PDB file of C-alpha atoms and ligand atoms in Angstrom:
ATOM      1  CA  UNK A 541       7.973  11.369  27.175  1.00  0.00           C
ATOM      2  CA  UNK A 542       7.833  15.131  26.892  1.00  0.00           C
ATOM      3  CA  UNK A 543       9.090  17.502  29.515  1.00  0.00           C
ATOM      4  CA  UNK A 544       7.915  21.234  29.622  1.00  0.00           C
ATOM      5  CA  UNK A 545      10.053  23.417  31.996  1.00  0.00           C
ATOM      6  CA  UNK A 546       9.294  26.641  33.270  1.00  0.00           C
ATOM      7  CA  UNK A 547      11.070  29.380  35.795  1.00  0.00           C
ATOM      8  CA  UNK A 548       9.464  30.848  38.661  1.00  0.00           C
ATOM      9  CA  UNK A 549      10.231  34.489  38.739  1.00  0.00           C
ATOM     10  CA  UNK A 550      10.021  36.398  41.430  1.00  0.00           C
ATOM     11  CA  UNK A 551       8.890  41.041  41.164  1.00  0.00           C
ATOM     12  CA  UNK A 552      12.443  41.090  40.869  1.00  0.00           C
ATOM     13  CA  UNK A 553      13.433  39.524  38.859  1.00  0.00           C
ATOM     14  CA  UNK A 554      15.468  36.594  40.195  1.00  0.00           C
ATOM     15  CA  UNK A 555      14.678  33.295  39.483  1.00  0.00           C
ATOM     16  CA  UNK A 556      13.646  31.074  42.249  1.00  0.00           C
ATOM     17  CA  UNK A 557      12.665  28.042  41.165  1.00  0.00           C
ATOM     18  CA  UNK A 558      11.907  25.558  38.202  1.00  0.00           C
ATOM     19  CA  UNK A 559       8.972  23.335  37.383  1.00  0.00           C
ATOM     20  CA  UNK A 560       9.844  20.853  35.246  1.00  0.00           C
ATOM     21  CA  UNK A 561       6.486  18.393  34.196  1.00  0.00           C
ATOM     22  CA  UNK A 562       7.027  14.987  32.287  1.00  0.00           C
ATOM     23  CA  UNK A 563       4.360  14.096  30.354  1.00  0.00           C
ATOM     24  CA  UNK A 564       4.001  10.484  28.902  1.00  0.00           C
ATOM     25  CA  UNK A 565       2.943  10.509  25.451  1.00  0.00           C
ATOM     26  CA  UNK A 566       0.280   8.264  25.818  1.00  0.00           C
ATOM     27  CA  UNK A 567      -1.135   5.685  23.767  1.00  0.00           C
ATOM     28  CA  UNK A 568      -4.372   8.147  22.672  1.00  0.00           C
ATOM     29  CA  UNK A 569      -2.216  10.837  21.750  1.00  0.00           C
ATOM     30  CA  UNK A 570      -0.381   8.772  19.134  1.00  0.00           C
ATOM     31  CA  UNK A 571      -3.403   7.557  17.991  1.00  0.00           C
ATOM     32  CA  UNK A 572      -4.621  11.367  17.681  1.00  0.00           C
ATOM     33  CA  UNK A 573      -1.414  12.655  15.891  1.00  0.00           C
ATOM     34  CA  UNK A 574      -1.756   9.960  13.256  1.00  0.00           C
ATOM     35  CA  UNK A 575      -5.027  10.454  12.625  1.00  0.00           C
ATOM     36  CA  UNK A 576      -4.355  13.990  12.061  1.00  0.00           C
ATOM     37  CA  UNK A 577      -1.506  13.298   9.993  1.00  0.00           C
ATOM     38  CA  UNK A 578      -3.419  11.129   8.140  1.00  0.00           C
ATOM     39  CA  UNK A 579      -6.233  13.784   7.781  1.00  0.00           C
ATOM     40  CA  UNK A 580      -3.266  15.995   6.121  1.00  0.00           C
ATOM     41  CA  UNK A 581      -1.726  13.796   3.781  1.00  0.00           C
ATOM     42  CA  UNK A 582      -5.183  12.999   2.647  1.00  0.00           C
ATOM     43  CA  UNK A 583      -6.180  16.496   2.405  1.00  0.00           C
ATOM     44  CA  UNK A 584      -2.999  17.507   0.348  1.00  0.00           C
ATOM     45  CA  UNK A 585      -3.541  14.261  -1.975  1.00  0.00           C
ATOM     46  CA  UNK A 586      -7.182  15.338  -2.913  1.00  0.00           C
ATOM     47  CA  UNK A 587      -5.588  18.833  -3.334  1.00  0.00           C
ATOM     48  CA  UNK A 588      -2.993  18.379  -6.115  1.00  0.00           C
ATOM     49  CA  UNK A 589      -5.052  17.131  -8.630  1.00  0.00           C
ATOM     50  CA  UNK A 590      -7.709  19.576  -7.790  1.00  0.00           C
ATOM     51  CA  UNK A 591      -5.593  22.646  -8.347  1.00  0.00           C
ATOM     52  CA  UNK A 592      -4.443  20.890 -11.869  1.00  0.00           C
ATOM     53  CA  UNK A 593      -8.103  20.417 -13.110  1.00  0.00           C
ATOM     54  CA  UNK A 594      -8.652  23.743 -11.598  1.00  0.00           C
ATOM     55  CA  UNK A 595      -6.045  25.184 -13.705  1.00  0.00           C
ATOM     56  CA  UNK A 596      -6.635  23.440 -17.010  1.00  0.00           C
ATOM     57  CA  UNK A 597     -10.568  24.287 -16.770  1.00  0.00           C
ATOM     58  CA  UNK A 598      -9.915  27.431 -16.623  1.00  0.00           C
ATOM     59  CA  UNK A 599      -7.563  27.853 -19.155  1.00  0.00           C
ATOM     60  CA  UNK A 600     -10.378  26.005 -21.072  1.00  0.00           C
ATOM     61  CA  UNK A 601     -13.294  28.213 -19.720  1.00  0.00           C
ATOM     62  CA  UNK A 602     -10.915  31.304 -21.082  1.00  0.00           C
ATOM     63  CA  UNK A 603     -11.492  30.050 -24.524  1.00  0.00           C
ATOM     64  CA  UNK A 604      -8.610  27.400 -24.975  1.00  0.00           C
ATOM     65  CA  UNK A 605     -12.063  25.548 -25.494  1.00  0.00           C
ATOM     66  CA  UNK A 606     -11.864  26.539 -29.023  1.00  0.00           C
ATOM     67  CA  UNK A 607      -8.958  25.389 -30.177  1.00  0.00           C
ATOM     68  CA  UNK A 608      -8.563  22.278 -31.583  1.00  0.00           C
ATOM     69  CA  UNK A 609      -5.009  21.476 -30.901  1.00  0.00           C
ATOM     70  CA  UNK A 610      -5.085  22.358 -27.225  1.00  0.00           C
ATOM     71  CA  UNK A 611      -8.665  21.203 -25.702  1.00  0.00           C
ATOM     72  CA  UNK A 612      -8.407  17.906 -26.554  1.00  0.00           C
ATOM     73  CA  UNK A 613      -5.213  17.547 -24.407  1.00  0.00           C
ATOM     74  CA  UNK A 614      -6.507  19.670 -21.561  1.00  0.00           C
ATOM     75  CA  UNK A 615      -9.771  17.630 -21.031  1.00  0.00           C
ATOM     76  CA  UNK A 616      -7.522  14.556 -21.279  1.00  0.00           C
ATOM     77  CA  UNK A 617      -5.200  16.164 -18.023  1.00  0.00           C
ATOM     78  CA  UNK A 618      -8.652  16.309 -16.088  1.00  0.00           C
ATOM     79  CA  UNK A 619     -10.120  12.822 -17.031  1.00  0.00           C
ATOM     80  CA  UNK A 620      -6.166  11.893 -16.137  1.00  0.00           C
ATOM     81  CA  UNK A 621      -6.713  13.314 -12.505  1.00  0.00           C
ATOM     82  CA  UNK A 622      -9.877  12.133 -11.933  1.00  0.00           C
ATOM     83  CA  UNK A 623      -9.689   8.666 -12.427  1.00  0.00           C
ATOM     84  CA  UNK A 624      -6.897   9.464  -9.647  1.00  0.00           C
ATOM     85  CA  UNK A 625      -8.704  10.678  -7.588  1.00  0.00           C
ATOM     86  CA  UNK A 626     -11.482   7.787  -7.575  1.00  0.00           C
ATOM     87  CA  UNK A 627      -8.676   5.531  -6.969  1.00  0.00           C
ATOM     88  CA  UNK A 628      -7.591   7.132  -4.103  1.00  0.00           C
ATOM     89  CA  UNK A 629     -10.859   7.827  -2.576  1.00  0.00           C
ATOM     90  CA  UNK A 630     -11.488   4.113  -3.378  1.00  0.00           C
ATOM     91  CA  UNK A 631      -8.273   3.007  -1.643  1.00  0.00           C
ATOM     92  CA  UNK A 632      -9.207   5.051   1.180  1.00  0.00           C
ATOM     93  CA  UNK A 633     -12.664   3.363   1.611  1.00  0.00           C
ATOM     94  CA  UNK A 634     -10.926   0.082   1.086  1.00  0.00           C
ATOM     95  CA  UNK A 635      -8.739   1.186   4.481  1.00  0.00           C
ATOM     96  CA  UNK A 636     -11.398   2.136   6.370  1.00  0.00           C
ATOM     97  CA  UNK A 637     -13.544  -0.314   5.863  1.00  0.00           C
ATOM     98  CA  UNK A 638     -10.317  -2.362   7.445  1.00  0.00           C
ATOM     99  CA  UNK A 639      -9.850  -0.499  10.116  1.00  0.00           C
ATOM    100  CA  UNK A 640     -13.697  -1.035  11.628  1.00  0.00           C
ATOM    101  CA  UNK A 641     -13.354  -3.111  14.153  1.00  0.00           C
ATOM    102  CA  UNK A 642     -16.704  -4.763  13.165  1.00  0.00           C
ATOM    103  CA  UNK A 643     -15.084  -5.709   9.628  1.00  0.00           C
ATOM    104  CA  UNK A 644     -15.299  -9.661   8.843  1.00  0.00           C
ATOM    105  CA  UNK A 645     -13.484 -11.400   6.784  1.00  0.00           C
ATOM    106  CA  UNK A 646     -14.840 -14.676   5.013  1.00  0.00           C
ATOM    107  CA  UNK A 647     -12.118 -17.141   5.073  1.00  0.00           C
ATOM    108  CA  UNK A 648     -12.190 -20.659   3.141  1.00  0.00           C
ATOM    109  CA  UNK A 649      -9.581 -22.970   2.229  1.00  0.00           C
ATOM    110  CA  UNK A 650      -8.076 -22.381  -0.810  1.00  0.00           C
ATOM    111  CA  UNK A 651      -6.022 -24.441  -2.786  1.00  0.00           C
ATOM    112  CA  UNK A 652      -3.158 -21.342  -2.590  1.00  0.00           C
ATOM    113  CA  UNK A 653      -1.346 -22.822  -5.286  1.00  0.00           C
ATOM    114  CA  UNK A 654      -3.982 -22.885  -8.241  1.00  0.00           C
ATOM    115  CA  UNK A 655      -4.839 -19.612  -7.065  1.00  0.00           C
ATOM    116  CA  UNK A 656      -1.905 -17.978  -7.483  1.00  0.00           C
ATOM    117  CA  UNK A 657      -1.785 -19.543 -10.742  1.00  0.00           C
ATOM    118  CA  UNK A 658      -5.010 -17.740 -11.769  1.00  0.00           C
ATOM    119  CA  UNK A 659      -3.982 -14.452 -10.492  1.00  0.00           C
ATOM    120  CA  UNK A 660      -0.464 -14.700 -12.111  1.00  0.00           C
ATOM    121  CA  UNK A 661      -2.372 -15.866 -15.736  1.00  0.00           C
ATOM    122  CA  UNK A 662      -5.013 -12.833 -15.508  1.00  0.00           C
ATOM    123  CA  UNK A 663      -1.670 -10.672 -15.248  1.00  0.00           C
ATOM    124  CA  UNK A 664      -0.207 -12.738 -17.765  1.00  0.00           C
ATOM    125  CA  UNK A 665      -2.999 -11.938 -20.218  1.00  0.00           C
ATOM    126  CA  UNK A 666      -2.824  -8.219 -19.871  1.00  0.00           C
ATOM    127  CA  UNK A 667       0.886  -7.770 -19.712  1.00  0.00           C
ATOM    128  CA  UNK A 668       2.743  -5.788 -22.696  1.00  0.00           C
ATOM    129  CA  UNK A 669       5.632  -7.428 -24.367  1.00  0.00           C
ATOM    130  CA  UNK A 670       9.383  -6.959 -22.540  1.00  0.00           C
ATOM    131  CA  UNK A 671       8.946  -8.322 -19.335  1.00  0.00           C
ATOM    132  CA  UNK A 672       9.327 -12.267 -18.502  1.00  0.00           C
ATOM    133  CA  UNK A 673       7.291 -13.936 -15.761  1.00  0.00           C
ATOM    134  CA  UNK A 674       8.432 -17.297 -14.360  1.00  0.00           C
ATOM    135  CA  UNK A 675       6.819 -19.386 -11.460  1.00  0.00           C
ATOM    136  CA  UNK A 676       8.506 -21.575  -8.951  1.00  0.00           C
ATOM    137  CA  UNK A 677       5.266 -23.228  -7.429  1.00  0.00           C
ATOM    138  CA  UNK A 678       4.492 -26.486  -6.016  1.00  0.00           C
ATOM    139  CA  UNK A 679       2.838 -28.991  -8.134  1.00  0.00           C
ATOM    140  CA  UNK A 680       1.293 -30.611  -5.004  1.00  0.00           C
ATOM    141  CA  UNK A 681      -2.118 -28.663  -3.479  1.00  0.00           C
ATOM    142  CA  UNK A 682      -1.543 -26.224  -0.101  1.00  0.00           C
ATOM    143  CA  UNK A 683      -4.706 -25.575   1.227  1.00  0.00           C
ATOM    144  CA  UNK A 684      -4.749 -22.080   3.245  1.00  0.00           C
ATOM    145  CA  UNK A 685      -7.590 -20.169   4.346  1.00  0.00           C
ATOM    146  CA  UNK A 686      -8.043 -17.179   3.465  1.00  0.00           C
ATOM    147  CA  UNK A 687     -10.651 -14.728   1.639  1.00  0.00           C
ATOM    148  CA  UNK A 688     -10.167 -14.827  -1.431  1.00  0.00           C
ATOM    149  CA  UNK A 689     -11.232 -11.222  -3.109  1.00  0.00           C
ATOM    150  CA  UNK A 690      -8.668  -9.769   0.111  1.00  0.00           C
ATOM    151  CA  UNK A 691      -5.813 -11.339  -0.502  1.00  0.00           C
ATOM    152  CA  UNK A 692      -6.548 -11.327  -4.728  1.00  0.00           C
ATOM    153  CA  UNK A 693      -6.145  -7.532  -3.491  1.00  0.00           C
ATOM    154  CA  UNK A 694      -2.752  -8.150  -1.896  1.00  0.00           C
ATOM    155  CA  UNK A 695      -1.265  -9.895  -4.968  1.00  0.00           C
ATOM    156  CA  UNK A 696      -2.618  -7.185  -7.526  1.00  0.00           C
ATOM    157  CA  UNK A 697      -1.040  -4.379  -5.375  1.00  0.00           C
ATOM    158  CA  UNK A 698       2.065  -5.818  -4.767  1.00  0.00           C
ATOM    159  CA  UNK A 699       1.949  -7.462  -8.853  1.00  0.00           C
ATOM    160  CA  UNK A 700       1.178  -4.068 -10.494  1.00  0.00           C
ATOM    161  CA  UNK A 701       3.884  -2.743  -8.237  1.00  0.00           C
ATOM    162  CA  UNK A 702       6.051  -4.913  -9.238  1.00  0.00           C
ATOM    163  CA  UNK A 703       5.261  -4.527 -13.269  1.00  0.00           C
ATOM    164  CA  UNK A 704       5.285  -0.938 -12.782  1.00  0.00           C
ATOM    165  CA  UNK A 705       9.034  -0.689 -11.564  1.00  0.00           C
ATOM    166  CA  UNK A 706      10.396  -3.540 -14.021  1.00  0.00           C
ATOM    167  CA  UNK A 707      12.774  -2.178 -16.713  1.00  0.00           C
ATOM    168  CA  UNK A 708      12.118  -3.181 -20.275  1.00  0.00           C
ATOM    169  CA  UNK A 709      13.436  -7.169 -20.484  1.00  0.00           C
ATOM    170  CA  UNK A 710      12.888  -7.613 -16.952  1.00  0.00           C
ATOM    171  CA  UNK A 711      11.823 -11.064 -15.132  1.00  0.00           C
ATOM    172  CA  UNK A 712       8.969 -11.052 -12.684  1.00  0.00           C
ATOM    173  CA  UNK A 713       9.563 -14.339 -10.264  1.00  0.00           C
ATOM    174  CA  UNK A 714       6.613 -15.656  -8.415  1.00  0.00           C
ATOM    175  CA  UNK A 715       7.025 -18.480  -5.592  1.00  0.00           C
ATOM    176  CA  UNK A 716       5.635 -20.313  -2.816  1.00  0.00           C
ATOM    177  CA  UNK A 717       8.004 -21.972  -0.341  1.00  0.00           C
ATOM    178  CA  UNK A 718       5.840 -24.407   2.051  1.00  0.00           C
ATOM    179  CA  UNK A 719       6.860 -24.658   5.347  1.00  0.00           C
ATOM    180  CA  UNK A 720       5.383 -26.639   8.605  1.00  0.00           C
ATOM    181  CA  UNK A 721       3.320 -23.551   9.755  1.00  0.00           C
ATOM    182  CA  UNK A 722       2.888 -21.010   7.009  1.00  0.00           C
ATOM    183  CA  UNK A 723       3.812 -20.548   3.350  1.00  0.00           C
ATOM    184  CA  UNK A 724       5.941 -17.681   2.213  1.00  0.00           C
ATOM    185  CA  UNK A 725       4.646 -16.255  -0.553  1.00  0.00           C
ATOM    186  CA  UNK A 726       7.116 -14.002  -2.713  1.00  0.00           C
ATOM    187  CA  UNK A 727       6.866 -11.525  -6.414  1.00  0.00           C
ATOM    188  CA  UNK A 728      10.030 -10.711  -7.162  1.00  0.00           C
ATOM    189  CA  UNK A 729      11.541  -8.436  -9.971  1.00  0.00           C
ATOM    190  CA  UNK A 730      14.313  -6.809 -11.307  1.00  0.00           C
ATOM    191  CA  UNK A 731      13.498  -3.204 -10.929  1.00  0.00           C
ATOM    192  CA  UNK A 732      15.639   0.015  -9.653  1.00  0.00           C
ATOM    193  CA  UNK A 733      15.031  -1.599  -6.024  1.00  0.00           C
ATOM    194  CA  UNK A 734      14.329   0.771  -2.948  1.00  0.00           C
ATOM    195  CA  UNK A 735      16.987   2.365  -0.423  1.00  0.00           C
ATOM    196  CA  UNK A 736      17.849   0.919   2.708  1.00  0.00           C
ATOM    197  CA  UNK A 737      16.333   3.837   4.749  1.00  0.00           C
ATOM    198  CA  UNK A 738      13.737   3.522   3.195  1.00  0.00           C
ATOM    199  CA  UNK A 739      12.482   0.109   3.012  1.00  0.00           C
ATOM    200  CA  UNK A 740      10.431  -0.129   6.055  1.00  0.00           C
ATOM    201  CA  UNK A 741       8.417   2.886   5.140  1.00  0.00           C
ATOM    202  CA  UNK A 742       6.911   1.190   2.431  1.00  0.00           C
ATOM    203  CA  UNK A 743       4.303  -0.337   4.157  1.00  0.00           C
ATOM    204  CA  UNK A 744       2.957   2.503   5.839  1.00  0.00           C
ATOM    205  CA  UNK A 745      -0.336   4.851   4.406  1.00  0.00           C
ATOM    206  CA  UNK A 746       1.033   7.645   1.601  1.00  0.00           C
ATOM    207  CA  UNK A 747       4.723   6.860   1.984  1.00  0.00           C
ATOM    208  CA  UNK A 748       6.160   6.887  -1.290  1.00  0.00           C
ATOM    209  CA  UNK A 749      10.337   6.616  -2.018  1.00  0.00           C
ATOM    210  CA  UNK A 750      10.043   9.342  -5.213  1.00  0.00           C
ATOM    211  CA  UNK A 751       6.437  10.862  -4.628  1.00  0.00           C
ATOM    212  CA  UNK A 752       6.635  12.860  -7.944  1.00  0.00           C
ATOM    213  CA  UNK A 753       8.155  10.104  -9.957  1.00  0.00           C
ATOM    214  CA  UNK A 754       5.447   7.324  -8.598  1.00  0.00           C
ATOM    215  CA  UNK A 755       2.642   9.867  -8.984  1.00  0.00           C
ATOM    216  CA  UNK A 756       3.175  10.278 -12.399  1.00  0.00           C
ATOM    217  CA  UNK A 757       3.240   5.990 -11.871  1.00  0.00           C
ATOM    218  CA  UNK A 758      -0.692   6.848 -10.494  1.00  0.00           C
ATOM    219  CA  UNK A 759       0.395   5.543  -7.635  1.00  0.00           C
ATOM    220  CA  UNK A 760      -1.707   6.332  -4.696  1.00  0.00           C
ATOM    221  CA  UNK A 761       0.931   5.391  -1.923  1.00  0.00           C
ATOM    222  CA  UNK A 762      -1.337   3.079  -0.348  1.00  0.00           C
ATOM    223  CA  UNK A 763      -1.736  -0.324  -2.342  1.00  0.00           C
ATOM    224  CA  UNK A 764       0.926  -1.966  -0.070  1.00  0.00           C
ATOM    225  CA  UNK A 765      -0.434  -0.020   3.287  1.00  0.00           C
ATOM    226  CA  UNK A 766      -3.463  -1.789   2.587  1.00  0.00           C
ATOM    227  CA  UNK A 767      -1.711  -5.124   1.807  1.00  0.00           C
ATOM    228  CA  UNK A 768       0.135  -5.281   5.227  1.00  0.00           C
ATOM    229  CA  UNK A 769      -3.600  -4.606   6.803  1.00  0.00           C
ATOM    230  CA  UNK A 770      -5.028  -7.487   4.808  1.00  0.00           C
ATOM    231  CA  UNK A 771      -2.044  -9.979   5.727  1.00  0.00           C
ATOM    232  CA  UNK A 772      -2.099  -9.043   9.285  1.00  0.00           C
ATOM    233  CA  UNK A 773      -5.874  -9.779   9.423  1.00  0.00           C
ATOM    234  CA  UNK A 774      -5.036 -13.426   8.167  1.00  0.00           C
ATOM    235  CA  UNK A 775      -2.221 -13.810  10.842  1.00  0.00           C
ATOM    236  CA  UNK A 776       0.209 -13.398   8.622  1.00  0.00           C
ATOM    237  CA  UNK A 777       3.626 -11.252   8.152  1.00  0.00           C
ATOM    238  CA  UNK A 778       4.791  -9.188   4.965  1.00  0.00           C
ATOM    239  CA  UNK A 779       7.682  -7.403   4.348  1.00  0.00           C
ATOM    240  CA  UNK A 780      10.434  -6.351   1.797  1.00  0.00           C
ATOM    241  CA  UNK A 781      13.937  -7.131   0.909  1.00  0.00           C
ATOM    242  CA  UNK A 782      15.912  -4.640  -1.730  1.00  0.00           C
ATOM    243  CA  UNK A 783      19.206  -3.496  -3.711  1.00  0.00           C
ATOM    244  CA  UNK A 784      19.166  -0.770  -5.533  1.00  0.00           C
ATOM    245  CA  UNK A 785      19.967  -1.602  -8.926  1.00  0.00           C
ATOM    246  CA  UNK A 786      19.221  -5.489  -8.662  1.00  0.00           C
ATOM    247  CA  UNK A 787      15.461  -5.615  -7.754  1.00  0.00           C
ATOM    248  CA  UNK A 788      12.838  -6.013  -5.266  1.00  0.00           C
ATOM    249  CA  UNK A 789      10.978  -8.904  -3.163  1.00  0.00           C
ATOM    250  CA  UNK A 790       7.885  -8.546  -1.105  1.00  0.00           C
ATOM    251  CA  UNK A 791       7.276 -11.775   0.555  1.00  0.00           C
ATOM    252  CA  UNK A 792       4.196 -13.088   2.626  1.00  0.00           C
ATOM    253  CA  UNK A 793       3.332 -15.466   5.184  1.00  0.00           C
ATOM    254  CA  UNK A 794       0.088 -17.190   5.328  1.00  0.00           C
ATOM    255  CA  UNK A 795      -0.613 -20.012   8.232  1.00  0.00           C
ATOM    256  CA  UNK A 796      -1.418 -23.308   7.154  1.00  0.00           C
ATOM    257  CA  UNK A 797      -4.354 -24.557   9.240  1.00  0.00           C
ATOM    258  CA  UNK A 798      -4.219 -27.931  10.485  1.00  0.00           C
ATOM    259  CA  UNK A 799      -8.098 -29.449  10.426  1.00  0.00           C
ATOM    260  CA  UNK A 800      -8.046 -29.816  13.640  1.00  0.00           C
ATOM    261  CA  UNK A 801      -8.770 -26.004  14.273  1.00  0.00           C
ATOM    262  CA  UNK A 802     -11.491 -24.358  15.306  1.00  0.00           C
ATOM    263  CA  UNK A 803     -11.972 -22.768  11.925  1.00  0.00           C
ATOM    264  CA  UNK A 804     -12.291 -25.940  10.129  1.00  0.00           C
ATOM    265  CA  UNK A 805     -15.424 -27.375  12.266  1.00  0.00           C
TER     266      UNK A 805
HETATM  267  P1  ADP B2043       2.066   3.298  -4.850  1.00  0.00           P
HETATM  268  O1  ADP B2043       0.606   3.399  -5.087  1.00  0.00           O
HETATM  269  O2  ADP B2043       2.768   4.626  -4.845  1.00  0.00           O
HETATM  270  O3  ADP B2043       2.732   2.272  -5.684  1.00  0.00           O
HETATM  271  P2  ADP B2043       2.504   1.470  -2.651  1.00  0.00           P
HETATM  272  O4  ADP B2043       2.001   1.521  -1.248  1.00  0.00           O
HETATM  273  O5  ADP B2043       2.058   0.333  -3.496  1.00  0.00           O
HETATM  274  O6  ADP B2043       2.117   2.846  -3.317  1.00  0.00           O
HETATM  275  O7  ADP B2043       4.084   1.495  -2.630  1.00  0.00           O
HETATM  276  C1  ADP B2043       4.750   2.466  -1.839  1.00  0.00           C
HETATM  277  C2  ADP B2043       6.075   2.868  -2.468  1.00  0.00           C
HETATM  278  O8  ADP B2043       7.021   1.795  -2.397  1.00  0.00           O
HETATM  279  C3  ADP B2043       5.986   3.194  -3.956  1.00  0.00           C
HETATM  280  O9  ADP B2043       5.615   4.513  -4.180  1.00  0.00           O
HETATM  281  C4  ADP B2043       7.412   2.926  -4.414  1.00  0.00           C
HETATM  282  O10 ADP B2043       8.218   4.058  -4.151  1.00  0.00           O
HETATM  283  C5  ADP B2043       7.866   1.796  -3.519  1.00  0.00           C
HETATM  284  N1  ADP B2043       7.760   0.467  -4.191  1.00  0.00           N
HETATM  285  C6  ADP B2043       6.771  -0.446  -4.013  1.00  0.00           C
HETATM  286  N2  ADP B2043       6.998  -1.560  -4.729  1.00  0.00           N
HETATM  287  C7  ADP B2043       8.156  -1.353  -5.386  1.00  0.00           C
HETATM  288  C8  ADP B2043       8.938  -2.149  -6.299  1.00  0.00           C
HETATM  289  N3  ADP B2043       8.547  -3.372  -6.683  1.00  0.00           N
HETATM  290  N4  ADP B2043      10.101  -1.605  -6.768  1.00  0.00           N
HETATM  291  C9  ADP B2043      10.502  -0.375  -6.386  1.00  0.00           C
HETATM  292  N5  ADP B2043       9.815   0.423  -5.532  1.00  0.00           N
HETATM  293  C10 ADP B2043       8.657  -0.051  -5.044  1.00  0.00           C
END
C-alpha cells in the first residue's frame, strides 16, 4: 500500500484540509517494477564489459597495437569479456525462453539415478586435481520424469557452482535420498559458504553475494535463477542451506510419478 497526502490551502494561507489517497500496489505494478529492474541490471551487465573492451581497444587503436609485450594481453581482456558476454546473453535467452508461457517441456522417465551418475562422471572427467567427489546414490533404479537437457542444466549450474567455490582439497558430495513422493536431490561442498542474509537471494536473477569477486568467477548471476525456474516447472522445490566457513548444499525435489498418472498413459 502507498499513501500520498496532500494539504488543502486556502489564499491565505491556512490549511483546511488533508487528502490522504491509499493506493494498493497492485499485482501489475510489481510485475512492471521488476521488469524494469530487470531491464537495469541487464543494461548495466552488458555495460561493464563494454566499457573494458572499449578501453583496451583503444589503448590498442592508439598504437599499443605495436607492441609486442602489451597487445597480446589486451586482445586477450576483450576475447575475456566477450565470451562473457555471450554467456550472459545466452543465459538470458535461456530465461526467456522459460518465462513464455507457450514454453513446453518434454518430460520422460528417467532412471534419475544413472543419470546423475553420467552427469557427475562428465564432471569427473574434466575436473583438475585437489578436489574429491564422492556419491551417496541408490543402487536400486528411481524412475522420475523429467526433461532431460533442463534439468542436465540444473545440475551443471549448481555443479560448476559448486567446483567454483571449493578450496583446494575440498570434497564435492552428491546424493539422492528417495522418499514416498519426491527425491531430494543434493551437491554439497566445502566451500567459504554464503551468509545468512543472504541465502535466499541466491535464487533470484543477477543477485550475487560478492559481485566483483564472482565476476572475476565469470559468473553471470543467473545459473541458479534459472535452476529454480527449471525445478519449479517440474513441480519441484530447490533451495539452499549454508555456514560460512563449512560449506554449501543446494538440494532439489523432484516428484516421483506413480504410473497411474495421467502423464504415464
Ligand atoms: P553466478 O553465475 O554468479 O555463479 P548463480 O546464480 O549461479 O550466479 O549464483 C548466485 C550467487 O550465489 C553466486 O554469485 C555466489 O555468490 C553464490 N553461490 C552460489 N553457489 C555457491 C556455492 N556453492 N558456494 C558459495 N556461494 C555460492
Amino acid at each position: 500500500l502507498r499513501a500520498t497526502v496532500s494539504a488543502i490551502q486556502k489564499e491565505t494561507g491556512f490549511i483546511n484540509g488533508i487528502i490522504i489517497v491509499l493506493h494498493d500496489i497492485t499485482e501489475q505494478e510489481k510485475i512492471d517494477q521488476d521488469r524494469r529492474e530487470f531491464v537495469a541490471n541487464v543494461s548495466h551487465e552488458l555495460r561493464t564489459p563494454l566499457t573494458t573492451m572499449r578501453s583496451y581497444l583503444d589503448a590498442l587503436a592508439e598504437g599499443a597495437w605495436q607492441d609486442k609485450e602489451i597487445a597480446p594481453s589486451f586482445l586477450h581482456v576483450t576475447q575475456t569479456e566477450t565470451e562473457r558476454m555471450i554467456r550472459l546473453v545466452n543465459d538470458l535467452l535461456q530465461l526467456s525462453k522459460l518465462d513464455s508461457e507457450d514454453y513446453r517441456f518434454s518430460r520422460d522417465p528417467v532412471n534419475f539415478v544413472k543419470f546423475y551418475h553420467y552427469i557427475i562422471d562428465r564432471f569427473e572427467m574434466t575436473i583438475e586435481q585437489g578436489i574429491t567427489f564422492v556419491r551417496e546414490l541408490p543402487d536400486e533404479a528411481i524412475y522420475v520424469a523429467v526433461d532431460q537437457d533442463k534439468i542436465t542444466q540444473v545440475l551443471d549450474n549448481i555443479i560448476s557452482n559448486a567446483i567454483k567455490y571449493s578450496p583446494e582439497g575440498g570434497t564435492i558430495t552428491f546424493s539422492i535420498e528417495q522418499h514416498t513422493h519426491e527425491i531430494v536431490v543434493s551437491i554439497k561442498d566445502q566451500g567459504m559458504g554464503i551468509p545468512k542474509s543472504n541465502l535466499s537471494k541466491i535464487f533470484e536473477r543477477f543477485y550475487r553475494v560478492d559481485k566483483a569477486r564472482t565476476r572475476k568467477l565469470g559468473g553471470t548471476g543467473l545459473g541458479l535463477a534459472i535452476a529454480k525456474e527449471i525445478i519449479e516447472a517440474h513441480d519441484g522445490r530447490i533451495w539452499a542451506e549454508s555456514k560460512e566457513g563449512v560449506g554449501t548444499s543446494i538440494y532439489f525435489t523432484l516428484p516421483i510419478e506413480s504410473e497411474n498418472d495421467e502423464e504415464w498413459e
